[in-house]
Tab-separated table of C-alpha atoms in Angstrom:
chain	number	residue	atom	x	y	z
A	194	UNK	CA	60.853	240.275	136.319
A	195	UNK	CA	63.740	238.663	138.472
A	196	UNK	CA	63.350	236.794	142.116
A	197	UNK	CA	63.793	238.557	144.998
A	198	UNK	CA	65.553	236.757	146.634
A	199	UNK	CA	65.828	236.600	150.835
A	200	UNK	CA	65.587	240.278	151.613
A	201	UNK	CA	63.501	243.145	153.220
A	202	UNK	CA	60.472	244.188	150.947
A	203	UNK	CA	58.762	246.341	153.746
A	204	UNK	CA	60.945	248.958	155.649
A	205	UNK	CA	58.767	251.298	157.776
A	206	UNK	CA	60.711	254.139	160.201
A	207	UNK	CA	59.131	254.023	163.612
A	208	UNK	CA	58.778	257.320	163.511
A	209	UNK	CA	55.858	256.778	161.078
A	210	UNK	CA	54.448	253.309	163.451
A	211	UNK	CA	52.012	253.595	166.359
A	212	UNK	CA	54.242	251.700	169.114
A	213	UNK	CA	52.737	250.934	172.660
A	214	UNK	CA	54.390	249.169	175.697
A	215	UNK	CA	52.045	246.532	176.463
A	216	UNK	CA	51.986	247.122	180.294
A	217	UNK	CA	53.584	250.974	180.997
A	218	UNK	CA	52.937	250.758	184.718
A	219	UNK	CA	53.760	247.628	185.415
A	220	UNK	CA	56.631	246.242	183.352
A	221	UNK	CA	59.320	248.593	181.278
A	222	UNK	CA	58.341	250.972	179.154
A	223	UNK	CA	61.727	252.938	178.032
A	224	UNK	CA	61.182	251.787	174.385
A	225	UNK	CA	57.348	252.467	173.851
A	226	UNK	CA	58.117	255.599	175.267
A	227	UNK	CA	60.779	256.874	172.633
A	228	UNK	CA	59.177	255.904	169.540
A	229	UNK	CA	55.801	257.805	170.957
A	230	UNK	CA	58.358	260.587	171.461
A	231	UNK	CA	59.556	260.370	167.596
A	232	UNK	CA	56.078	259.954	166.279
A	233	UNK	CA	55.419	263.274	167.945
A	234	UNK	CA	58.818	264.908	166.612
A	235	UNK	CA	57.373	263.802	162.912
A	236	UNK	CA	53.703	264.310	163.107
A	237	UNK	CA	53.092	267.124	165.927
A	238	UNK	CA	52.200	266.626	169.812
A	239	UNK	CA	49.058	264.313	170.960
A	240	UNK	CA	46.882	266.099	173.409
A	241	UNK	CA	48.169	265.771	177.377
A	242	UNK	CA	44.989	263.830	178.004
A	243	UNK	CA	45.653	261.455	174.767
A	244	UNK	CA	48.811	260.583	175.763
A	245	UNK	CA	48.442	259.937	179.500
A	246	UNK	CA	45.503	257.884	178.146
A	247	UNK	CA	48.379	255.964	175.864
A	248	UNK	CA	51.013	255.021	178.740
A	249	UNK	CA	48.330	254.164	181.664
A	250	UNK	CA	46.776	251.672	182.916
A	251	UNK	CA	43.857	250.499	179.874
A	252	UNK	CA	44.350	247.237	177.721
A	253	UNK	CA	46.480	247.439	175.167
A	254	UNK	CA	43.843	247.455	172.741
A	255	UNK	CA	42.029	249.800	174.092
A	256	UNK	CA	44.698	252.333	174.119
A	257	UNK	CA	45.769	251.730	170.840
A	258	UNK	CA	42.094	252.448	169.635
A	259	UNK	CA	41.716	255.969	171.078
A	260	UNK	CA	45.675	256.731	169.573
A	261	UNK	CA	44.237	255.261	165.937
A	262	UNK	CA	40.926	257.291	166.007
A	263	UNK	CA	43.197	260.857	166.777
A	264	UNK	CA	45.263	259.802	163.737
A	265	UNK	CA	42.351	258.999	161.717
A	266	UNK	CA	40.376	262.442	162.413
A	267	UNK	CA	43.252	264.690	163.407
A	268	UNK	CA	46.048	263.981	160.399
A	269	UNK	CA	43.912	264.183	157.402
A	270	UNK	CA	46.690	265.540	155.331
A	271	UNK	CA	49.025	262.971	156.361
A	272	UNK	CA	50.571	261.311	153.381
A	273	UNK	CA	51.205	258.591	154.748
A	274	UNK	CA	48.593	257.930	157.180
A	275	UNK	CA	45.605	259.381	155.265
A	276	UNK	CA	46.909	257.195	151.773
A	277	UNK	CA	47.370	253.905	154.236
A	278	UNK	CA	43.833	254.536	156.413
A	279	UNK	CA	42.538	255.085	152.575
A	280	UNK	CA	43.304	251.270	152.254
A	281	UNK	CA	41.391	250.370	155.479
A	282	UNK	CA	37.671	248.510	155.113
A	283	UNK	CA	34.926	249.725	156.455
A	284	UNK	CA	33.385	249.100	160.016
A	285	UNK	CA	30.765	246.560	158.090
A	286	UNK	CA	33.217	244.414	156.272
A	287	UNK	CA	35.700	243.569	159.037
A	288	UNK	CA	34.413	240.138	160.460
A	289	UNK	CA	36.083	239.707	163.103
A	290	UNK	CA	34.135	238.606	165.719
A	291	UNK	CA	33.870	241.592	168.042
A	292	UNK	CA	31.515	243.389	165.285
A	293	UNK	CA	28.864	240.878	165.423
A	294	UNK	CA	26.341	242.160	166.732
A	295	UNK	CA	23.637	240.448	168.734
A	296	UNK	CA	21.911	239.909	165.226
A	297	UNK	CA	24.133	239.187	163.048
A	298	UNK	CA	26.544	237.023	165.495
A	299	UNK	CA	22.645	234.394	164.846
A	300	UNK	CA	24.336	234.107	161.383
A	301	UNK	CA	27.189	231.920	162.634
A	302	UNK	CA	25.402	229.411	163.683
A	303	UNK	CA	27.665	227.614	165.661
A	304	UNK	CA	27.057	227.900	169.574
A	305	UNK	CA	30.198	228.425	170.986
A	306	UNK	CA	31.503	231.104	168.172
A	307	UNK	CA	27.726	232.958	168.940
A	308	UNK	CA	28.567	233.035	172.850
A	309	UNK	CA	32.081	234.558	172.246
A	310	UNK	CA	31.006	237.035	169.938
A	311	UNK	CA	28.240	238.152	172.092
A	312	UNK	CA	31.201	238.284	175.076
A	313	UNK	CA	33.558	240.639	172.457
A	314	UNK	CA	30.651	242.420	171.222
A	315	UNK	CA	29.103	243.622	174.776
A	316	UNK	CA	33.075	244.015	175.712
A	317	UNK	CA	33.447	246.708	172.828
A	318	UNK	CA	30.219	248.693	173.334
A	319	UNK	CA	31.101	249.124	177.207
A	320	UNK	CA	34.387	250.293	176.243
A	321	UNK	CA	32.917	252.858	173.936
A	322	UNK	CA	30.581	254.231	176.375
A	323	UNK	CA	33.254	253.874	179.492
A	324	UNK	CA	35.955	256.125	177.341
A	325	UNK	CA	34.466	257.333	173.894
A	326	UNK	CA	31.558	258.160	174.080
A	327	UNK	CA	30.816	261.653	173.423
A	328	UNK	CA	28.712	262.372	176.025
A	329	UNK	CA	29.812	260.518	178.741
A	330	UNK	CA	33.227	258.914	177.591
A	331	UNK	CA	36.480	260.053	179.581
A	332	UNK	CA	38.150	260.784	176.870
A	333	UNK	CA	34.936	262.795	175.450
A	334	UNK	CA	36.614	266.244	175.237
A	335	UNK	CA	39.068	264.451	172.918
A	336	UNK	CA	36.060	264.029	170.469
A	337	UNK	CA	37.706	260.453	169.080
A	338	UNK	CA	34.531	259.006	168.009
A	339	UNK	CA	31.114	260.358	166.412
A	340	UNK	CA	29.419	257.160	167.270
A	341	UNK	CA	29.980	253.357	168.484
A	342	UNK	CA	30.860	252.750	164.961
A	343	UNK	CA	33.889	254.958	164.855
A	344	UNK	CA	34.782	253.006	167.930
A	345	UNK	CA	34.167	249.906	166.604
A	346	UNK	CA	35.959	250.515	163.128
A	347	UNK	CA	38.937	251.397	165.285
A	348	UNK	CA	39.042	248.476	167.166
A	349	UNK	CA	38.358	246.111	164.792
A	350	UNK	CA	41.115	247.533	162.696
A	351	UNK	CA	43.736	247.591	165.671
A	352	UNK	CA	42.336	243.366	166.530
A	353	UNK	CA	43.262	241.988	162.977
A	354	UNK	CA	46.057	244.528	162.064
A	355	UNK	CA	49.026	244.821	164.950
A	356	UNK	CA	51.915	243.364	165.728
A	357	UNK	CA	53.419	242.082	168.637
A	358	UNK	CA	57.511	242.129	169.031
A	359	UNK	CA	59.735	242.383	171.780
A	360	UNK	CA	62.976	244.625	172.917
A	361	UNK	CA	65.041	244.367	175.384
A	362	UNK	CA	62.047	242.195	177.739
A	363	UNK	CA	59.662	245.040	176.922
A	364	UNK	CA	56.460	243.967	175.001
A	365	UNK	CA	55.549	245.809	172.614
A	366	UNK	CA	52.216	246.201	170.122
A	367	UNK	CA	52.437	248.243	166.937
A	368	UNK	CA	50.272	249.196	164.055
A	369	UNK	CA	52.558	249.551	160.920
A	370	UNK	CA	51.332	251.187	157.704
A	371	UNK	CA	51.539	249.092	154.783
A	372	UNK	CA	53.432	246.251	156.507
A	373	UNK	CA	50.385	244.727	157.576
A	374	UNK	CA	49.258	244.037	154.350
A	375	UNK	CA	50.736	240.569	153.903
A	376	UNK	CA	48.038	237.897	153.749
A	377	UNK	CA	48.081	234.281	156.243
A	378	UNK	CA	49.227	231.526	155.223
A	379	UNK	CA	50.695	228.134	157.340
A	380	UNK	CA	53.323	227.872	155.354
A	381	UNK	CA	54.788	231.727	155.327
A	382	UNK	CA	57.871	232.995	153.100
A	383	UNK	CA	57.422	235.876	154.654
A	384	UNK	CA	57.968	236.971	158.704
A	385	UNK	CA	57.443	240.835	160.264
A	386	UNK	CA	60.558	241.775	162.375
A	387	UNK	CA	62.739	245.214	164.177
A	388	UNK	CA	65.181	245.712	162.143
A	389	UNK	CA	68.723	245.292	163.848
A	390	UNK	CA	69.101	249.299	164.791
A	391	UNK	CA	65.417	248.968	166.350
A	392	UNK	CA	64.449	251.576	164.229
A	393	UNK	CA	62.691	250.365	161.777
A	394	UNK	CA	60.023	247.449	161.306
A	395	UNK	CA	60.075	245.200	158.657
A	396	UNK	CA	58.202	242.548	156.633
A	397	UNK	CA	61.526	240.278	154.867
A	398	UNK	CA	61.354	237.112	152.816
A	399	UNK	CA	62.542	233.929	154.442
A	400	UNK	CA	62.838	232.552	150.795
A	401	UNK	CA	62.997	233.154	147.612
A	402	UNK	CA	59.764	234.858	145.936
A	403	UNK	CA	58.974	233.942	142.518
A	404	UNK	CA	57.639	236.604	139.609
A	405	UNK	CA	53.554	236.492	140.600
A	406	UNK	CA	54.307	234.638	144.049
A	407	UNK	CA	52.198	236.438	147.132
A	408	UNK	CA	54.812	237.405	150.050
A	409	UNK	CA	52.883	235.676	152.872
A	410	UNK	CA	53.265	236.008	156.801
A	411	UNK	CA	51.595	233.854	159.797
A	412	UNK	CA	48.897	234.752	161.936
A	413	UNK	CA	49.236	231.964	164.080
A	414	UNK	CA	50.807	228.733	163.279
A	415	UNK	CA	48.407	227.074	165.500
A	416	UNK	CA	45.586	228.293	165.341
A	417	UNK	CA	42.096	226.482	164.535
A	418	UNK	CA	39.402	228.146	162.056
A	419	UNK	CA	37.405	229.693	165.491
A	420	UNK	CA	40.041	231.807	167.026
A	421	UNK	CA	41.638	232.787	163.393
A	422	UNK	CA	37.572	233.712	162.945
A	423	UNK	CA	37.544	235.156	166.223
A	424	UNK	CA	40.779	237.609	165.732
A	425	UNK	CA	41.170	238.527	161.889
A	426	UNK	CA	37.450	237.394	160.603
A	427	UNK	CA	38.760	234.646	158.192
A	428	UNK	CA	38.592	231.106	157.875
A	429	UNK	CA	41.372	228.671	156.098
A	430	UNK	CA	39.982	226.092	154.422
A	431	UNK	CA	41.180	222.623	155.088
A	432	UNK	CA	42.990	224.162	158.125
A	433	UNK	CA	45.130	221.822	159.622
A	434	UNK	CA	44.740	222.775	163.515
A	435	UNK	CA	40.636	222.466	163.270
A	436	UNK	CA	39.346	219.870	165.729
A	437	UNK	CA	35.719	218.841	166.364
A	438	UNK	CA	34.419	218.979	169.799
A	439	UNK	CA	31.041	217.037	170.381
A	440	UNK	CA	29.328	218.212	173.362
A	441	UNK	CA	28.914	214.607	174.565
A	442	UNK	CA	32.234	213.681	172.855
A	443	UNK	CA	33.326	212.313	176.754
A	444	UNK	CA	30.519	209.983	176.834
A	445	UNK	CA	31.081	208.524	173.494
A	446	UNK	CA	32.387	204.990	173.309
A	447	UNK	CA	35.949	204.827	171.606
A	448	UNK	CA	36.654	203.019	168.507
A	449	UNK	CA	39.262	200.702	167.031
A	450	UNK	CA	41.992	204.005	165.763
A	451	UNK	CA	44.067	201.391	164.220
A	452	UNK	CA	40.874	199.830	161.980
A	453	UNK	CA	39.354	203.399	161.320
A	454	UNK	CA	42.825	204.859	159.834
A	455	UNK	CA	42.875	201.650	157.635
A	456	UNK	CA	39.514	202.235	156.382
A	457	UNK	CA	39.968	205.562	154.834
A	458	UNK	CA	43.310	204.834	154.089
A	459	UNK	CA	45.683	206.518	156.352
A	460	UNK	CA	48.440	205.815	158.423
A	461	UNK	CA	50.470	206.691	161.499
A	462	UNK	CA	49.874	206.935	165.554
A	463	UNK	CA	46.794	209.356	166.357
A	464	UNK	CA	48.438	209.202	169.672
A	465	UNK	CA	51.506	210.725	168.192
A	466	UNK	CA	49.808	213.154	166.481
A	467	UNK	CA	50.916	211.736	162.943
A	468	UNK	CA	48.437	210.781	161.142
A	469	UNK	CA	48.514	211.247	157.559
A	470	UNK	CA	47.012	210.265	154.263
A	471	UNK	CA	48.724	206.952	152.569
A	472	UNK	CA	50.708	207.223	148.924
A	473	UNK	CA	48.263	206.062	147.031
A	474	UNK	CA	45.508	208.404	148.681
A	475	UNK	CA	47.688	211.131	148.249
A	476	UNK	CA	48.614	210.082	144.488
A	477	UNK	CA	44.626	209.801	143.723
A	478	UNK	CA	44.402	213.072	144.906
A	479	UNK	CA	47.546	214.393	142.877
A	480	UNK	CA	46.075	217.796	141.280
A	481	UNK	CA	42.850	217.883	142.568
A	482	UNK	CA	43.024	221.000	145.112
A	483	UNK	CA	39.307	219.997	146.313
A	484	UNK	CA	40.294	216.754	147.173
A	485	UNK	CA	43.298	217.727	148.913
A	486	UNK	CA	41.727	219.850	151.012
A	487	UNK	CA	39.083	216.798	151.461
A	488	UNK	CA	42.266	215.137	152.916
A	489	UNK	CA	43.192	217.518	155.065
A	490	UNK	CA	39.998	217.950	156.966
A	491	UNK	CA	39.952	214.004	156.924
A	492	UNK	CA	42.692	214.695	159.032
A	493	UNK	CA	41.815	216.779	161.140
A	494	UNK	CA	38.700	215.150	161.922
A	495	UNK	CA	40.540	211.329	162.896
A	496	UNK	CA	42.680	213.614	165.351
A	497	UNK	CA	39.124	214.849	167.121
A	498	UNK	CA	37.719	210.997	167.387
A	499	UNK	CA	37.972	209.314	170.411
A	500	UNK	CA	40.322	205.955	169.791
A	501	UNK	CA	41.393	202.992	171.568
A	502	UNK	CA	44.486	201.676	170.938
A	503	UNK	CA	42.980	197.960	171.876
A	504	UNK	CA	44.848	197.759	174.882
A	505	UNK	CA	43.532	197.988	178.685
A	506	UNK	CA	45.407	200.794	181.037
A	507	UNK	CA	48.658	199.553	182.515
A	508	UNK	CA	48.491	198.493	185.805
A	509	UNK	CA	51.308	197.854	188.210
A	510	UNK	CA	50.382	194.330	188.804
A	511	UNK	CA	51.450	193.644	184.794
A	512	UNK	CA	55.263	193.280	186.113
A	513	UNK	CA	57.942	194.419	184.357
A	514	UNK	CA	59.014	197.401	182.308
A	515	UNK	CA	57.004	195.829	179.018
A	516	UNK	CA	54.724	194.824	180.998
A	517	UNK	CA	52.747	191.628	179.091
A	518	UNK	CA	54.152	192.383	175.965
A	519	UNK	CA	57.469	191.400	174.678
A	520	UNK	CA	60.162	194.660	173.993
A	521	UNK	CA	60.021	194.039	170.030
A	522	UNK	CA	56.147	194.575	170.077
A	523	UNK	CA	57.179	198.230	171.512
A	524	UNK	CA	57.238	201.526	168.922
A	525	UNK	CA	59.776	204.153	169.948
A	526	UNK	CA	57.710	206.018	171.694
A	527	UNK	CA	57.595	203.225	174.688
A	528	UNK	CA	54.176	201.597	173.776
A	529	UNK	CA	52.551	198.584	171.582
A	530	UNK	CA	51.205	199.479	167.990
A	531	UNK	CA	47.704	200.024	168.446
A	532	UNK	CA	45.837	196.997	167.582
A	533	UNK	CA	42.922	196.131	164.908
A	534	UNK	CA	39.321	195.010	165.898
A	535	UNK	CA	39.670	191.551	167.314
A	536	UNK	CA	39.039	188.932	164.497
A	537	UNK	CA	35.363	187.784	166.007
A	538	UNK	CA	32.242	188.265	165.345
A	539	UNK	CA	31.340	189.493	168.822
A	540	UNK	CA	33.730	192.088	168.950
A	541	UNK	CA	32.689	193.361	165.240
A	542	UNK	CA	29.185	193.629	166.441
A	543	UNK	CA	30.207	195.658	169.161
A	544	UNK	CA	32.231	197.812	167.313
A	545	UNK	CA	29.199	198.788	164.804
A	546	UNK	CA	26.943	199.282	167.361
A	547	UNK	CA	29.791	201.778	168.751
A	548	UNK	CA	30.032	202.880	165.287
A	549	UNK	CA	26.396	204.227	165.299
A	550	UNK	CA	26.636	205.795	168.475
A	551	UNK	CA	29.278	208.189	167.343
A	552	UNK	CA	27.920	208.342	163.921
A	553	UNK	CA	24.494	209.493	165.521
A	554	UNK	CA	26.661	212.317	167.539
A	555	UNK	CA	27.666	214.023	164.733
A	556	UNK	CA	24.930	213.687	162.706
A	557	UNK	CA	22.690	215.680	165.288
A	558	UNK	CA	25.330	218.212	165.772
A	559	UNK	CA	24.553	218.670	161.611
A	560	UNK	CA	21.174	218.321	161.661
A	561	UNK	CA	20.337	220.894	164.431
A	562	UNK	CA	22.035	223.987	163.016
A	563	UNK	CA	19.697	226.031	161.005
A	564	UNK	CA	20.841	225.410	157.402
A	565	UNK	CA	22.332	222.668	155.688
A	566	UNK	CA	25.633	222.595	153.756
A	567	UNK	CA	24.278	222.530	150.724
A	568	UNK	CA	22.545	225.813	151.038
A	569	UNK	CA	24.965	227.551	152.441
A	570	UNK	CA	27.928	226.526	149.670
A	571	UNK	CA	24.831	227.771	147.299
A	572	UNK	CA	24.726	230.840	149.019
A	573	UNK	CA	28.396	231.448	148.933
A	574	UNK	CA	28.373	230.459	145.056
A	575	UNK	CA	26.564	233.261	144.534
A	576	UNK	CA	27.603	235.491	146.250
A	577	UNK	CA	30.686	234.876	145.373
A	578	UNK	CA	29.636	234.959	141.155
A	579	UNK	CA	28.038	238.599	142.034
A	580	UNK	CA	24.296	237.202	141.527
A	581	UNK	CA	23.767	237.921	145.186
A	582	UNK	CA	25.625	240.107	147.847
A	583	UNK	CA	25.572	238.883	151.176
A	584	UNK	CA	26.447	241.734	153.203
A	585	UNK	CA	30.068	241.634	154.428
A	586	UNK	CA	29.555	240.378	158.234
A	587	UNK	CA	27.288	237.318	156.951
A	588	UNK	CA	28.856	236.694	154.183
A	589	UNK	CA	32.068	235.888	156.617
A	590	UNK	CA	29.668	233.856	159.080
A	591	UNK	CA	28.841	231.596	156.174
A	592	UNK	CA	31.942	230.953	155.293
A	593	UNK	CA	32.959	230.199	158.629
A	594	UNK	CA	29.639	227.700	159.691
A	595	UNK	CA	30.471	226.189	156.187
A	596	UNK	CA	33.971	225.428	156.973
A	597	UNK	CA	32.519	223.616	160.274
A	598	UNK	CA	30.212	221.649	158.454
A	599	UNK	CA	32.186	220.003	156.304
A	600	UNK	CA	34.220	218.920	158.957
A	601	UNK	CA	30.917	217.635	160.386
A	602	UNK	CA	30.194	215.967	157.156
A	603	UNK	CA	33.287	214.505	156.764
A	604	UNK	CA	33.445	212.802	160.122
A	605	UNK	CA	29.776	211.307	159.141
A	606	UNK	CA	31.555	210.086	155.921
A	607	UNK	CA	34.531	208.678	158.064
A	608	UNK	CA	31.809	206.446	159.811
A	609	UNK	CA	30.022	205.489	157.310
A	610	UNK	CA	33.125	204.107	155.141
A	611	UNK	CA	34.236	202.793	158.420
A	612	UNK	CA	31.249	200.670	159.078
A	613	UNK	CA	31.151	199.253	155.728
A	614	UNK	CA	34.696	198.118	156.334
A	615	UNK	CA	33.657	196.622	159.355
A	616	UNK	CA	30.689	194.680	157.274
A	617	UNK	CA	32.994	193.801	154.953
A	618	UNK	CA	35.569	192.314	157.251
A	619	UNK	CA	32.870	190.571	159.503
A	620	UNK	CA	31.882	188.746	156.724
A	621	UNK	CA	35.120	187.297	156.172
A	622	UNK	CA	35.804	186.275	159.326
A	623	UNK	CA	32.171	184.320	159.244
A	624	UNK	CA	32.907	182.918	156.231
A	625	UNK	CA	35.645	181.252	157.573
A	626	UNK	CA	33.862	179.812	160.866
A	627	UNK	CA	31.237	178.281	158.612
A	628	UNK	CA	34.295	176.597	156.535
């Protein structure tokens, strides 16, 4: 097998895409418009209810869920739709969070991901009854959905499977057969596009893909492991935009940022945003995917602690555009390096008593969710081994409240190497006043 090298892999005619303007009444919708009119060319006309219900005035999503429940009970000989819908999982294994039920959503554990799925969840079911329905839906006569499952497989699928693009200032949301296959990743050789005619949509390689290599896309290159939970029902290990959020994290004292990097071995300006594992961490590590990932929720977690950079707020009264400090002390970004724990004994004794403080924060935010770590990595061992099957929805709510509590775990293990530090450095300093 040769490289591909930068190219198109995925080439689908728009005749063959769903395509929706975003907002038909309100913005332009001259684009949306013709490619519903070619869909209908290729595949026969949509009811005059169906598509009046496509251009007006619902959500986006909503729309797009009656137009993928017609296609999925009115084109059953569809060779294209019927192989690609073929491919589609089943209402009970997409875990996104708008099919968690009031139930299930208990499996997640974590409070603010059990609030917003109870928000989507209540969202979807009124939608359902408001157009669905088959009693008492608007769109009833249409006979879209046998049940608030249909509904909810159809929604769930249009959630973690469109696209977004724009032409010519008018938003646009498709669902593309096949092209929406690529897999997440936050470093993507891969990136969905309209092809330069606008008349097709594609999925091309932004650089070379090896024999074996997975053709890879992002989701979101921002997003933390809640909303990337919250829209396509995945987590990414190690994920690099997670932050931890204690609900008394304002209250907390803040700590030495300069002394807790250099306990765990990492370098950089928190304040910058660039913190990052030292060489010789990263060498140790060399190899060792589990530690790696180790690292990167190390990471992640410094960025969520409250820090001090040892210095008090400027004040107009310090004169001068350094202020107290002379211009070489400055980094480039206008400010003094942030400074260690004061060399006295006073100051280290506050700063372990600040220690536990924030150490006891996170360890109550572990202890008081309903299963520890250790059973749930157990749980996902076997699952994952085939000894026991979890079924689909908590199977992904595991994975996600597992995800958060390493991160918990590793911010207790931050503190704890910290504080040792701390002991270690005390002692030094007293050993020299006693000289």
């Amino acid at each position: 097998m040769q490289p591909l090298d930068r190219q198109c892999i995925v080439s689908v005619p728009l005749q063959h895409a769903l395509v929706i303007s975003d907002e038909p009444l309100s913005g332009i919708s001259v684009f949306g418009d013709r490619c519903q009119e070619l869909w209908q060319e290729t595949h026969g006309r949509l009811p005059l209810q169906l598509q009046e219900f496509i251009t007006g005035e619902a959500r986006w999503d909503v729309r797009m869920t009656a137009w993928l429940l017609w296609v999925a009970s009115e084109l059953p000989d569809s060779p294209l739709w019927t192989a690609y819908i073929a491919t589609l999982p089943p209402a009970d294994e997409v875990t996104c969070l708008i099919n968690y039920g009031p139930e299930v959503a208990k499996e997640l554990q974590i409070k603010e991901l059990i609030e917003e799925a109870k928000s989507q969840y209540n969202w979807a079911m009124g939608v359902h009854r408001k157009y669905f329905d088959s009693v008492q839906g608007e769109l009833a006569q249409l006979k879209l959905a046998a049940s608030a499952r249909d509904t909810m497989w159809a929604m769930s699928m249009v959630r973690t499977r469109t696209f977004s693009e724009n032409v010519n200032g008018e938003g646009l949301t498709l669902m593309v057969p096949y092209a929406d296959l690529a897999n997440h990743s936050f470093r993507p050789n891969a990136t969905f596009c309209m092809a330069r005619d606008n008349k097709r949509f594609e999925l091309r390689l932004l650089s070379a893909l090896a024999p074996g290599e997975e053709a890879a896309i992002s989701y979101g290159e921002s997003k933390p492991n809640p909303e990337v939970m919250r829209d396509y029902g995945f987590v990414v290990p190690g994920n690099p935009n997670d932050r931890l959020q204690l609900p008394d994290q304002e209250q907390l004292p803040p700590l030495y940022g300069a002394s807790v990097l250099e306990s765990v071995g990492f370098k950089g300006d928190w304040r910058e945003g660039t913190v990052a594992p030292k060489r010789t961490v990263l060498e140790a590590s060399d190899g060792d995917a589990g530690e790696r990932l180790k690292l990167n929720r190390r990471r992640c977690v410094l960025l969520s602690m409250t820090f001090t950079d040892g210095f008090p707020p400027a004040s107009p009264s310090q004169g001068g555009l350094f202020g107290n400090w002379p211009p070489k002390a400055w980094t480039d970004s206008g400010r003094p390096p942030p400074q260690h724990v004061p060399a006295q004994p006073r100051a280290f004794d506050a700063e372990r008593a600040n220690v536990a403080a924030v150490r006891h924060s996170y360890q109550a935010a572990l202890d008081e969710l309903p299963t520890t770590l250790q059973t749930d990595m157990q749980l996902l061992e076997l699952h994952d081994s085939g000894e026991l099957r979890l079924d689909g929805l908590v199977a992904g709510a595991v994975r996600c409240r597992t995800e958060h509590k390493l991160l918990l775990t590793e911010a207790v293990a931050i503190l704890n190497q910290y504080d040792s530090w701390l002991a270690r450095h005390q002692e030094k300093v007293l050993a020299r006043n006693r000289q």
